[in-house]
Coordinates of C-alpha atoms in Angstrom, one line a residue:
X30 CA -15.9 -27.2 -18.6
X31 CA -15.5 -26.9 -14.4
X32 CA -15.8 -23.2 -14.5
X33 CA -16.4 -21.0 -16.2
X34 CA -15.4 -17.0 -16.3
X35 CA -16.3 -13.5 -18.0
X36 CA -14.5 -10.1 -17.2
X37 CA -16.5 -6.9 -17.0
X38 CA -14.2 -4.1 -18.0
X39 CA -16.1 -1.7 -16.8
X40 CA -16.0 -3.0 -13.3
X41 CA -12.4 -4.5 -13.5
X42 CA -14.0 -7.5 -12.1
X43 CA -13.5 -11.0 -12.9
X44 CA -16.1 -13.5 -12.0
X45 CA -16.0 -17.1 -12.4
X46 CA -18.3 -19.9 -11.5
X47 CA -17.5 -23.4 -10.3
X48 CA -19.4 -26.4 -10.3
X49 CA -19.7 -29.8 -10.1
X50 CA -16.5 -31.6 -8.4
X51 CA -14.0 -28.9 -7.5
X52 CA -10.6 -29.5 -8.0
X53 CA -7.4 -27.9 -6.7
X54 CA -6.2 -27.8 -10.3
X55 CA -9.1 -26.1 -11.6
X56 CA -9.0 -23.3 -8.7
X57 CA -5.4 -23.0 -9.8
X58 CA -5.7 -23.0 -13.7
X59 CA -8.5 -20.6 -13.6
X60 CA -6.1 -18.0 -11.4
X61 CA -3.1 -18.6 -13.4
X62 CA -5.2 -17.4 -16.5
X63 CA -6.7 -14.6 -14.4
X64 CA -2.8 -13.2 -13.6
X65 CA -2.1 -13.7 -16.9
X66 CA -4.8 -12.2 -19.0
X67 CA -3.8 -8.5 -20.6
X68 CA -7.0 -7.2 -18.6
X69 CA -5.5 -7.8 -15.5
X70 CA -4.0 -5.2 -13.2
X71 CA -3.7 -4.2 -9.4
X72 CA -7.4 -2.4 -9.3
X73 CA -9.0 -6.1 -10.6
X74 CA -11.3 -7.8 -8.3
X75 CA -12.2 -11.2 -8.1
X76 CA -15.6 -13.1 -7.6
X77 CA -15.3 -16.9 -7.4
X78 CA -18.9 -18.7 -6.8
X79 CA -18.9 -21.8 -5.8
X80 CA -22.8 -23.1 -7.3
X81 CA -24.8 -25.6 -4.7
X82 CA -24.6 -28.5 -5.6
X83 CA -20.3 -28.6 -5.8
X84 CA -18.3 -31.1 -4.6
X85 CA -15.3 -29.4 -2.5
X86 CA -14.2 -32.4 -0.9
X87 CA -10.6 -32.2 -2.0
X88 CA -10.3 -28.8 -0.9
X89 CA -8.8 -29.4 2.6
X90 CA -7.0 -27.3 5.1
X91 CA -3.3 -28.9 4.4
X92 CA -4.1 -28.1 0.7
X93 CA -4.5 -24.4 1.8
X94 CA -1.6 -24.5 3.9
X95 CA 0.8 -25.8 1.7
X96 CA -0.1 -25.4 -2.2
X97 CA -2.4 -22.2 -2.2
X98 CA -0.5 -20.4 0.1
X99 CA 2.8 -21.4 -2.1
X100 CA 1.0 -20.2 -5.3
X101 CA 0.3 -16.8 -3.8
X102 CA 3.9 -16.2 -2.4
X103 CA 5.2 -17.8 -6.1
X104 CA 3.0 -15.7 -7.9
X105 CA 3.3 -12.3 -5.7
X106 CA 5.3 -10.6 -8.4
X107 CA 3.1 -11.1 -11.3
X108 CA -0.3 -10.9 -9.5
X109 CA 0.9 -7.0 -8.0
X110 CA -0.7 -6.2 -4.2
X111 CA -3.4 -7.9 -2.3
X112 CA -6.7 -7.3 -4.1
X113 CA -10.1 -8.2 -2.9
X114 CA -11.1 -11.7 -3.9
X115 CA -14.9 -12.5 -2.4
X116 CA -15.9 -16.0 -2.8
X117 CA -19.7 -17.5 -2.7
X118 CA -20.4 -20.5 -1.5
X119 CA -23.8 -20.6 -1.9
X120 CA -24.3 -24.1 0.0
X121 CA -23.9 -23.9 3.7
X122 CA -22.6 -27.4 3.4
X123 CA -19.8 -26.4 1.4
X124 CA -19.5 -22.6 3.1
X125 CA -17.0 -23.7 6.2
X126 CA -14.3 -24.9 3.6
X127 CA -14.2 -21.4 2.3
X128 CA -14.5 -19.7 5.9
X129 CA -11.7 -21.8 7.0
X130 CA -9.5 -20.7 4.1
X131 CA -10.4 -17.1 5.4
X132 CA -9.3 -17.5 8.9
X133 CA -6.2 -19.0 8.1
X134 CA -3.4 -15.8 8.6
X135 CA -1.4 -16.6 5.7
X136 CA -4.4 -16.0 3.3
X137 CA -4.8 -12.5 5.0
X138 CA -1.2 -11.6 4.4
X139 CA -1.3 -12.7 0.6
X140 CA -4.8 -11.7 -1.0
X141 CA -8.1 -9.7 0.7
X142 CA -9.8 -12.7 1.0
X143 CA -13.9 -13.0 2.6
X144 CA -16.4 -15.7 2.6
X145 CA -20.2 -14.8 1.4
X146 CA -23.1 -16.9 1.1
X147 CA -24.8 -14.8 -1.3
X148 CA -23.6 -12.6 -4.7
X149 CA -25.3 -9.7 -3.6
X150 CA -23.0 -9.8 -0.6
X151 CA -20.1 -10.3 -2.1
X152 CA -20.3 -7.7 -4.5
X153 CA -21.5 -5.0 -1.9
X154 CA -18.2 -5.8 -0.5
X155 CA -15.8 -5.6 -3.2
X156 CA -17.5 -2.1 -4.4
X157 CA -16.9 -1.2 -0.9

């Protein structure tokens, strides 16, 4: 399997882990199930780690422009607010794709998206 993901109800956190070559399709089948799933709710959190060693090639910024950003305004009703989604990129080849995703102002306006190189990070921030 691409990814792979667990919930921890106690945290109302889902984490998943992606590695290997990335697709678009998997990003967007593994958030489709997140919305989906009877844990999820507006007070969910999100941590997508991207493992070194990934291939993100296909992610590109006309990909974010056009089909993620669609996604998010399709799926606005069902996924509720904005809620903190922290991705690690734990190569720092592979980290500007994800910082350039969190630059972009249409992501900012559709999710609480940040960019972190390590987990420890990342979580620090969406306990925050």
């Amino acid at each position: 399997m691409p990814y792979t993901r667990t919930f921890d109800a106690r945290a109302r956190r889902f984490e998943a882990h992606f590695n290997g070559k990335v697709t678009a399709d998997e990003i967007v089948q593994n958030y489709m199930e997140m919305i989906h799933s009877p844990e999820w709710g507006p007070d969910v959190v999100r941590l997508i780690v991207v493992e070194a060693g990934s291939d993100v090639s296909e992610l590109t910024l006309d990909l974010f422009q056009n089909r993620f950003v669609q996604l998010l305004e399709e799926t606005a009703e069902i996924a509720g607010p904005p809620n903190k989604n922290a991705w690690v990129f734990e190569s720092e080849l592979t980290a500007p794709i994800g910082q350039l995703w969190e630059l972009m102002p249409e992501a900012g306006e559709l999710d609480l998206f940040r960019v972190f190189r390590t987990r420890k990070a990342a979580m620090d921030w969406l306990e925050s």
